[in-house]
Tab-separated table of C-alpha atoms and ligand atoms in Angstrom:
chain	number	residue	atom	x	y	z
A	1219	UNK	CA	0.000	0.000	0.000
A	1220	UNK	CA	1.553	3.198	-1.059
A	1221	UNK	CA	0.946	5.794	1.603
A	1222	UNK	CA	-1.295	8.759	1.102
A	1223	UNK	CA	0.346	12.162	1.215
A	1224	UNK	CA	0.171	13.139	4.893
A	1225	UNK	CA	-0.173	16.845	4.164
A	1226	UNK	CA	-3.093	16.222	1.793
A	1227	UNK	CA	-4.696	13.912	4.350
A	1228	UNK	CA	-4.474	16.620	6.997
A	1229	UNK	CA	-5.994	19.152	4.593
A	1230	UNK	CA	-8.833	16.764	3.759
A	1231	UNK	CA	-9.453	16.020	7.408
A	1232	UNK	CA	-9.738	19.731	8.195
A	1233	UNK	CA	-12.093	20.295	5.249
A	1234	UNK	CA	-14.280	17.327	6.187
A	1235	UNK	CA	-14.392	18.157	9.880
A	1236	UNK	CA	-15.402	21.735	9.086
A	1237	UNK	CA	-18.226	20.686	6.757
A	1238	UNK	CA	-21.783	19.816	7.598
A	1239	UNK	CA	-23.403	19.120	4.228
A	1240	UNK	CA	-21.110	17.332	1.810
A	1241	UNK	CA	-21.762	16.662	-1.866
A	1242	UNK	CA	-20.112	13.606	-3.410
A	1243	UNK	CA	-19.821	13.348	-7.186
A	1244	UNK	CA	-18.206	11.020	-9.685
A	1245	UNK	CA	-17.753	11.546	-13.421
A	1246	UNK	CA	-20.292	11.800	-16.247
A	1247	UNK	CA	-21.596	8.444	-17.506
A	1248	UNK	CA	-20.559	6.917	-14.175
A	1249	UNK	CA	-19.029	3.440	-14.263
A	1250	UNK	CA	-18.687	0.868	-11.494
A	1251	UNK	CA	-15.734	2.620	-9.891
A	1252	UNK	CA	-17.339	6.040	-10.045
A	1253	UNK	CA	-20.541	4.716	-8.457
A	1254	UNK	CA	-18.811	2.400	-5.995
A	1255	UNK	CA	-16.467	5.090	-4.717
A	1256	UNK	CA	-19.221	7.714	-4.438
A	1257	UNK	CA	-21.658	5.393	-2.649
A	1258	UNK	CA	-18.998	4.259	-0.178
A	1259	UNK	CA	-17.689	7.787	0.361
A	1260	UNK	CA	-21.187	9.104	1.132
A	1261	UNK	CA	-21.770	6.217	3.572
A	1262	UNK	CA	-18.452	6.744	5.325
A	1263	UNK	CA	-19.098	10.480	5.702
A	1264	UNK	CA	-22.616	9.845	6.990
A	1265	UNK	CA	-21.328	7.343	9.518
A	1266	UNK	CA	-18.763	9.946	10.585
A	1267	UNK	CA	-21.605	12.309	11.495
A	1268	UNK	CA	-21.931	14.469	8.369
A	1269	UNK	CA	-24.851	14.980	6.060
A	1270	UNK	CA	-23.437	13.491	2.877
A	1271	UNK	CA	-25.192	13.215	-0.467
A	1272	UNK	CA	-23.990	11.340	-3.504
A	1273	UNK	CA	-25.356	12.634	-6.793
A	1274	UNK	CA	-25.191	11.036	-10.234
A	1275	UNK	CA	-27.124	10.255	-13.372
A	1276	UNK	CA	-29.213	7.493	-11.804
A	1277	UNK	CA	-30.139	6.121	-15.243
A	1278	UNK	CA	-26.558	4.893	-15.418
A	1279	UNK	CA	-26.944	2.670	-12.366
A	1280	UNK	CA	-28.097	-0.361	-14.328
A	1281	UNK	CA	-27.124	-3.568	-12.575
A	1282	UNK	CA	-25.415	-1.662	-9.792
A	1283	UNK	CA	-28.764	-0.584	-8.382
A	1284	UNK	CA	-28.431	-3.703	-6.184
A	1285	UNK	CA	-25.842	-1.877	-4.069
A	1286	UNK	CA	-27.078	-0.723	-0.686
A	1287	UNK	CA	-26.967	3.054	-0.838
A	1288	UNK	CA	-27.664	3.214	-4.592
A	1289	UNK	CA	-31.227	4.219	-3.762
A	1290	UNK	CA	-29.974	7.231	-1.793
A	1291	UNK	CA	-28.188	8.748	-4.785
A	1292	UNK	CA	-29.748	12.103	-5.679
A	1293	UNK	CA	-30.518	12.377	-9.406
A	1294	UNK	CA	-28.438	15.220	-10.885
A	1295	UNK	CA	-31.559	17.067	-12.030
A	1296	UNK	CA	-32.827	17.338	-8.459
A	1297	UNK	CA	-29.678	18.972	-7.154
A	1298	UNK	CA	-30.591	22.569	-7.991
A	1299	UNK	CA	-31.094	24.898	-5.035
A	1300	UNK	CA	-29.599	22.425	-2.583
A	1301	UNK	CA	-26.840	23.906	-0.434
A	1302	UNK	CA	-23.564	22.244	0.450
A	1303	UNK	CA	-20.336	23.313	2.062
A	1304	UNK	CA	-17.882	20.784	0.628
A	1305	UNK	CA	-17.447	18.775	-2.552
A	1306	UNK	CA	-15.766	15.391	-2.631
A	1307	UNK	CA	-15.100	14.434	-6.256
A	1308	UNK	CA	-14.243	10.783	-6.823
A	1309	UNK	CA	-12.842	9.187	-9.990
A	1310	UNK	CA	-12.769	12.613	-11.739
A	1311	UNK	CA	-9.567	13.830	-13.357
A	1312	UNK	CA	-10.869	17.407	-13.596
A	1313	UNK	CA	-13.817	19.558	-12.594
A	1314	UNK	CA	-15.163	19.355	-16.160
A	1315	UNK	CA	-15.465	15.571	-15.896
A	1316	UNK	CA	-18.317	15.971	-13.400
A	1317	UNK	CA	-21.907	15.950	-14.695
A	1318	UNK	CA	-22.890	19.382	-16.115
A	1319	UNK	CA	-25.819	19.591	-13.684
A	1320	UNK	CA	-23.504	19.254	-10.691
A	1321	UNK	CA	-20.846	21.761	-11.755
A	1322	UNK	CA	-22.823	24.985	-11.006
A	1323	UNK	CA	-23.753	23.638	-7.548
A	1324	UNK	CA	-20.168	22.598	-6.799
A	1325	UNK	CA	-18.256	25.463	-8.405
A	1326	UNK	CA	-17.780	27.681	-5.343
A	1327	UNK	CA	-17.313	24.898	-2.793
A	1328	UNK	CA	-14.012	23.801	-1.302
A	1329	UNK	CA	-13.057	20.580	-3.050
A	1330	UNK	CA	-11.432	17.268	-2.255
A	1331	UNK	CA	-10.332	15.234	-5.267
A	1332	UNK	CA	-9.861	11.458	-5.000
A	1333	UNK	CA	-8.660	10.145	-8.327
A	1334	UNK	CA	-6.412	7.657	-10.124
A	1335	UNK	CA	-6.486	8.906	-13.733
A	1336	UNK	CA	-3.178	9.555	-15.494
A	1337	UNK	CA	-4.824	12.549	-17.149
A	1338	UNK	CA	-5.256	14.270	-13.755
A	1339	UNK	CA	-2.986	17.312	-13.897
A	1340	UNK	CA	-3.033	17.998	-10.164
A	1341	UNK	CA	-4.903	21.297	-10.353
A	1342	UNK	CA	-8.293	19.982	-9.222
A	1343	UNK	CA	-9.090	20.148	-5.527
A	1344	UNK	CA	-7.996	21.974	-2.380
A	1345	UNK	CA	-6.949	18.590	-1.040
A	1346	UNK	CA	-5.913	15.934	-3.540
A	1347	UNK	CA	-5.510	12.178	-3.352
A	1348	UNK	CA	-4.267	11.419	-6.797
A	1349	UNK	CA	-2.403	8.199	-7.440
A	1350	UNK	CA	-2.320	6.951	-11.043
A	1351	UNK	CA	-0.843	3.669	-9.816
A	1352	UNK	CA	-4.001	2.918	-7.808
A	1353	UNK	CA	-6.316	0.389	-9.437
A	1354	UNK	CA	-9.384	2.483	-8.817
A	1355	UNK	CA	-10.771	5.502	-7.004
A	1356	UNK	CA	-12.391	2.933	-4.721
A	1357	UNK	CA	-8.960	1.717	-3.629
A	1358	UNK	CA	-8.089	5.331	-2.724
A	1359	UNK	CA	-11.338	5.783	-0.775
A	1360	UNK	CA	-10.366	2.666	1.191
A	1361	UNK	CA	-6.916	4.145	1.934
A	1362	UNK	CA	-8.484	7.407	3.086
A	1363	UNK	CA	-10.975	5.498	5.279
A	1364	UNK	CA	-8.088	3.642	6.925
A	1365	UNK	CA	-6.191	6.855	7.507
A	1366	UNK	CA	-9.272	8.584	8.930
A	1367	UNK	CA	-9.965	5.455	11.017
A	1368	UNK	CA	-13.461	5.240	9.649
A	1369	UNK	CA	-14.938	1.764	10.189
A	1370	UNK	CA	-16.250	-0.077	7.119
A	1371	UNK	CA	-19.524	-1.976	7.041
A	1372	UNK	CA	-20.529	-4.602	4.533
A	1373	UNK	CA	-22.497	-2.189	2.317
A	1374	UNK	CA	-19.523	0.109	2.106
A	1375	UNK	CA	-17.118	-2.762	1.445
A	1376	UNK	CA	-19.350	-4.102	-1.338
A	1377	UNK	CA	-19.514	-0.700	-3.047
A	1378	UNK	CA	-15.710	-0.459	-2.918
A	1379	UNK	CA	-15.403	-4.069	-4.117
A	1380	UNK	CA	-17.588	-3.311	-7.130
A	1381	UNK	CA	-15.425	-0.294	-7.944
A	1382	UNK	CA	-12.251	-2.347	-7.769
A	1383	UNK	CA	-13.601	-5.383	-9.607
A	1384	UNK	CA	-14.994	-3.334	-12.490
A	1385	UNK	CA	-11.932	-1.073	-12.884
A	1386	UNK	CA	-9.475	-3.997	-12.840
A	1387	UNK	CA	-11.517	-6.315	-15.090
A	1388	UNK	CA	-11.983	-8.696	-12.166
A	1389	UNK	CA	-8.395	-8.228	-10.966
A	1390	UNK	CA	-7.028	-9.019	-14.400
A	1391	UNK	CA	-5.562	-5.766	-15.725
A	1392	UNK	CA	-1.984	-4.661	-15.082
A	1393	UNK	CA	-3.348	-2.049	-12.696
A	1394	UNK	CA	-3.866	-4.937	-10.254
A	1395	UNK	CA	-0.974	-4.510	-7.807
A	1396	UNK	CA	-0.090	-6.128	-4.506
A	1397	UNK	CA	-1.768	-3.204	-2.732
A	1398	UNK	CA	-4.932	-3.814	-4.760
A	1399	UNK	CA	-5.123	-7.361	-3.489
A	1400	UNK	CA	-4.415	-6.295	0.093
A	1401	UNK	CA	-7.258	-3.792	-0.132
A	1402	UNK	CA	-9.524	-6.476	-1.611
A	1403	UNK	CA	-8.525	-8.887	1.162
A	1404	UNK	CA	-9.530	-6.329	3.773
A	1405	UNK	CA	-12.885	-5.794	2.037
A	1406	UNK	CA	-13.548	-9.544	2.142
A	1407	UNK	CA	-13.169	-9.422	5.911
A	1408	UNK	CA	-16.248	-7.205	5.941
A	1409	UNK	CA	-18.437	-9.852	4.372
A	1410	UNK	CA	-18.423	-8.926	0.679
A	1411	UNK	CA	-20.650	-11.398	-1.208
A	1412	UNK	CA	-18.214	-12.074	-4.041
A	1413	UNK	CA	-20.070	-14.834	-5.908
A	1414	UNK	CA	-23.352	-12.968	-5.773
A	1415	UNK	CA	-21.750	-9.762	-7.035
A	1416	UNK	CA	-19.909	-11.609	-9.809
A	1417	UNK	CA	-23.154	-13.236	-10.899
A	1418	UNK	CA	-24.967	-9.907	-10.971
A	1419	UNK	CA	-22.277	-8.002	-12.860
A	1420	UNK	CA	-20.737	-10.632	-15.155
A	1421	UNK	CA	-22.808	-13.803	-15.025
A	1422	UNK	CA	-26.271	-12.663	-16.012
A	1423	UNK	CA	-27.648	-10.044	-18.354
A	1424	UNK	CA	-31.055	-8.464	-18.750
A	1425	UNK	CA	-32.810	-9.186	-21.980
A	1426	UNK	CA	-32.228	-5.659	-23.291
A	1427	UNK	CA	-28.481	-6.008	-22.803
A	1428	UNK	CA	-28.544	-9.191	-24.855
A	1429	UNK	CA	-30.518	-7.421	-27.590
A	1430	UNK	CA	-28.072	-4.498	-27.605
A	1431	UNK	CA	-25.180	-6.938	-27.873
A	1432	UNK	CA	-26.879	-8.695	-30.767
A	1433	UNK	CA	-27.160	-5.351	-32.570
A	1434	UNK	CA	-23.588	-4.457	-31.683
A	1435	UNK	CA	-22.353	-7.803	-33.082
A	1436	UNK	CA	-24.141	-7.054	-36.349
A	1437	UNK	CA	-22.371	-3.694	-36.559
A	1438	UNK	CA	-18.911	-5.190	-35.987
A	1439	UNK	CA	-16.425	-3.703	-38.421
A	1440	UNK	CA	-12.827	-4.967	-38.515
A	1441	UNK	CA	-10.149	-3.037	-40.358
A	1442	UNK	CA	-6.417	-2.408	-40.673
A	1443	UNK	CA	-5.647	-6.121	-40.880
A	1444	UNK	CA	-7.619	-6.859	-37.672
A	1445	UNK	CA	-5.637	-4.307	-35.670
A	1446	UNK	CA	-8.720	-2.100	-35.287
A	1447	UNK	CA	-12.283	-3.207	-34.637
A	1448	UNK	CA	-15.367	-1.177	-33.887
A	1449	UNK	CA	-19.026	-1.546	-33.020
A	1450	UNK	CA	-21.811	1.014	-33.106
A	1451	UNK	CA	-25.101	1.473	-31.298
A	1452	UNK	CA	-27.467	4.156	-32.523
A	1453	UNK	CA	-30.072	6.056	-30.600
A	1454	UNK	CA	-32.746	3.942	-32.285
A	1455	UNK	CA	-31.051	0.739	-31.111
A	1456	UNK	CA	-31.352	1.899	-27.503
A	1457	UNK	CA	-34.921	3.015	-28.154
A	1458	UNK	CA	-35.943	-0.350	-29.591
A	1459	UNK	CA	-35.048	-2.125	-26.375
A	1460	UNK	CA	-35.711	0.854	-24.050
A	1461	UNK	CA	-32.146	0.580	-22.900
A	1462	UNK	CA	-29.436	3.041	-21.901
A	1463	UNK	CA	-25.651	3.021	-22.040
A	1464	UNK	CA	-25.690	1.175	-18.705
A	1465	UNK	CA	-27.261	-1.783	-20.556
A	1466	UNK	CA	-24.368	-1.783	-23.030
A	1467	UNK	CA	-21.545	-1.634	-20.507
A	1468	UNK	CA	-19.529	-4.600	-21.830
A	1469	UNK	CA	-20.294	-4.104	-25.530
A	1470	UNK	CA	-16.719	-2.845	-25.983
A	1471	UNK	CA	-15.582	-6.431	-25.304
A	1472	UNK	CA	-16.969	-7.432	-28.712
A	1473	UNK	CA	-14.448	-5.516	-30.842
A	1474	UNK	CA	-11.794	-6.064	-28.179
A	1475	UNK	CA	-12.159	-9.851	-28.401
A	1476	UNK	CA	-11.177	-10.007	-32.096
A	1477	UNK	CA	-7.841	-11.845	-32.362
A	1478	UNK	CA	-4.969	-9.423	-33.177
A	1479	UNK	CA	-7.028	-6.447	-32.035
A	1480	UNK	CA	-4.971	-3.484	-30.841
A	1481	UNK	CA	-7.578	-0.720	-30.864
A	1482	UNK	CA	-11.221	-1.381	-29.983
A	1483	UNK	CA	-13.841	1.322	-30.480
A	1484	UNK	CA	-17.450	1.523	-29.414
A	1485	UNK	CA	-19.407	4.402	-30.923
A	1486	UNK	CA	-22.784	5.186	-29.439
A	1487	UNK	CA	-25.422	7.871	-29.387
A	1488	UNK	CA	-27.083	9.350	-26.347
A	1489	UNK	CA	-30.813	10.067	-26.752
A	1490	UNK	CA	-31.589	13.753	-27.470
A	1491	UNK	CA	-27.964	14.435	-28.291
A	1492	UNK	CA	-27.602	13.351	-31.882
A	1493	UNK	CA	-25.156	16.174	-32.574
A	1494	UNK	CA	-22.586	14.396	-30.452
A	1495	UNK	CA	-21.201	10.885	-30.422
A	1496	UNK	CA	-19.660	9.060	-27.519
A	1497	UNK	CA	-16.781	6.718	-28.070
A	1498	UNK	CA	-15.269	4.128	-25.721
A	1499	UNK	CA	-11.684	3.151	-26.519
A	1500	UNK	CA	-9.629	0.105	-25.457
A	1501	UNK	CA	-6.046	-0.489	-26.503
A	1502	UNK	CA	-3.450	-3.234	-26.311
A	1503	UNK	CA	0.334	-3.081	-26.523
A	1504	UNK	CA	1.936	0.335	-26.393
A	1505	UNK	CA	-1.008	2.294	-27.752
A	1506	UNK	CA	-2.267	4.989	-25.431
A	1507	UNK	CA	-6.063	5.216	-25.345
A	1508	UNK	CA	-5.929	8.608	-23.631
A	1509	UNK	CA	-3.979	10.041	-26.586
A	1510	UNK	CA	-6.974	9.269	-28.807
A	1511	UNK	CA	-9.562	10.417	-26.260
A	1512	UNK	CA	-7.690	13.652	-25.539
A	1513	UNK	CA	-7.997	14.701	-29.197
A	1514	UNK	CA	-11.724	15.049	-28.529
A	1515	UNK	CA	-11.531	16.446	-25.002
A	1516	UNK	CA	-11.934	13.072	-23.307
A	1517	UNK	CA	-9.718	11.135	-20.962
A	1518	UNK	CA	-9.303	7.959	-18.978
A	1519	UNK	CA	-6.587	5.381	-18.625
A	1520	UNK	CA	-3.737	4.212	-20.833
A	1521	UNK	CA	-5.667	1.139	-21.999
A	1522	UNK	CA	-9.242	2.306	-21.454
A	1523	UNK	CA	-10.524	5.768	-22.245
A	1524	UNK	CA	-13.553	7.561	-23.591
A	1525	UNK	CA	-14.647	10.800	-25.163
A	1526	UNK	CA	-17.571	12.741	-26.513
A	1527	UNK	CA	-17.029	13.796	-30.106
A	1528	UNK	CA	-18.957	16.958	-30.964
A	1529	UNK	CA	-20.269	15.673	-34.268
A	1530	UNK	CA	-23.041	13.454	-35.590
A	1531	UNK	CA	-22.123	9.798	-35.772
A	1532	UNK	CA	-20.924	9.642	-39.397
A	1533	UNK	CA	-18.564	12.590	-39.051
A	1534	UNK	CA	-17.460	11.473	-35.593
A	1535	UNK	CA	-16.470	8.054	-36.921
A	1536	UNK	CA	-14.422	9.579	-39.737
A	1537	UNK	CA	-12.629	11.846	-37.268
A	1538	UNK	CA	-11.848	9.034	-34.846
A	1539	UNK	CA	-10.747	6.653	-37.624
A	1540	UNK	CA	-8.360	9.306	-38.878
A	1541	UNK	CA	-6.975	9.780	-35.365
A	1542	UNK	CA	-6.490	6.002	-35.091
A	1543	UNK	CA	-4.741	5.819	-38.472
A	1544	UNK	CA	-2.480	8.731	-37.563
A	1545	UNK	CA	-1.549	6.929	-34.374
A	1546	UNK	CA	-0.913	3.533	-35.987
A	1547	UNK	CA	0.859	5.014	-38.998
A	1548	UNK	CA	2.175	8.419	-37.982
A	1549	UNK	CA	2.595	10.747	-40.950
A	1550	UNK	CA	6.349	10.749	-41.572
A	1551	UNK	CA	6.611	14.032	-43.474
A	1552	UNK	CA	5.443	17.518	-42.626
A	1553	UNK	CA	2.652	18.642	-44.969
A	1554	UNK	CA	4.936	21.112	-46.724
A	1555	UNK	CA	7.848	18.688	-47.065
A	1556	UNK	CA	8.719	17.542	-50.600
A	1557	UNK	CA	7.029	14.344	-51.768
A	1558	UNK	CA	9.175	11.216	-51.488
A	1559	UNK	CA	10.451	9.884	-54.815
A	1560	UNK	CA	9.128	6.382	-54.290
A	1561	UNK	CA	7.533	4.277	-51.554
A	1562	UNK	CA	9.992	3.166	-48.906
A	1563	UNK	CA	11.466	-0.211	-49.664
A	1564	UNK	CA	10.336	-2.899	-47.291
A	1565	UNK	CA	7.243	-1.134	-45.952
A	1566	UNK	CA	4.254	-3.438	-45.896
A	1567	UNK	CA	1.879	-2.975	-48.808
A	1568	UNK	CA	-0.907	-1.869	-46.540
A	1569	UNK	CA	1.148	0.861	-44.939
A	1570	UNK	CA	2.109	2.254	-48.337
A	1571	UNK	CA	-1.513	2.250	-49.346
A	1572	UNK	CA	-2.459	4.136	-46.188
A	1573	UNK	CA	0.220	6.710	-46.719
A	1574	UNK	CA	-1.247	7.382	-50.139
A	1575	UNK	CA	-4.783	7.924	-48.787
B	338	MN	MN1	-11.895	4.617	-11.959
């Protein structure tokens, strides 16, 4: 367990102890870690004698609505006119990553940032727990709880467990470190129902998720000699099954599971926002998913990132495909450099073709 920065801990303690009503927020389109860390944080603060409120887009809860405390999450739309004196942001690399409905409420508040994104530039928060080597924000919430000597209960441990399990791909990604397992071991001591949780998250799927996957499979497009694969879900696809993004959480695994895949993309539309396209990105090898996401104002992790492209789906796809091509086959010459006399000897045929496009 790498230690938390003592000075930041002291700052956070002072901020928390001086606050009565505390708002806890994760990032837009919250995932398991965002929800798990916010639910547990709100519970820990409540148990410590504060009035703590987690707020999120509750439509994104999906399967995670089984978590105790999920029902207490305030929908972002109902946050207006509520007063708080402290913000705890979890799993957010910057203020802009928080839901747009929360930002005006949180803007003027003192802020604590608990985050593990590499894209976090260290400017967000009056007290900051930022550790890109942590598996999840949930792991950091656990560290803070230990430092604050806050006792965990089972509900809290299960929320943290969900955050860790989902952000590490069931303790499979390289972000799984010895400290991750020690944290998980401690959570198990608090009675986490591992088999039940695994069955809920990974073992069973609602009918609408299956239907969305079926549609995603049909859209599967493999290119660049299997190095890139993508799937697409349109607004109408979600409408047909009355589903949301939460019902399509693991759809990205479809393009990712193609043998030889290096870049997996999942394009999808959000209802009422057809002028923008969301894109989930997964990479293998040395490719940096955040480099692609950052081109469109998004962020995330080296191997898993996401962004919102401000364009309708057709244009958005062209822009992202170009960004992928530029990454896989970086343009060798500046635009104003003289044209090469002939294709480089030994370059694979496909690369030469791409260079000509
Ligand atoms: Mn996370």
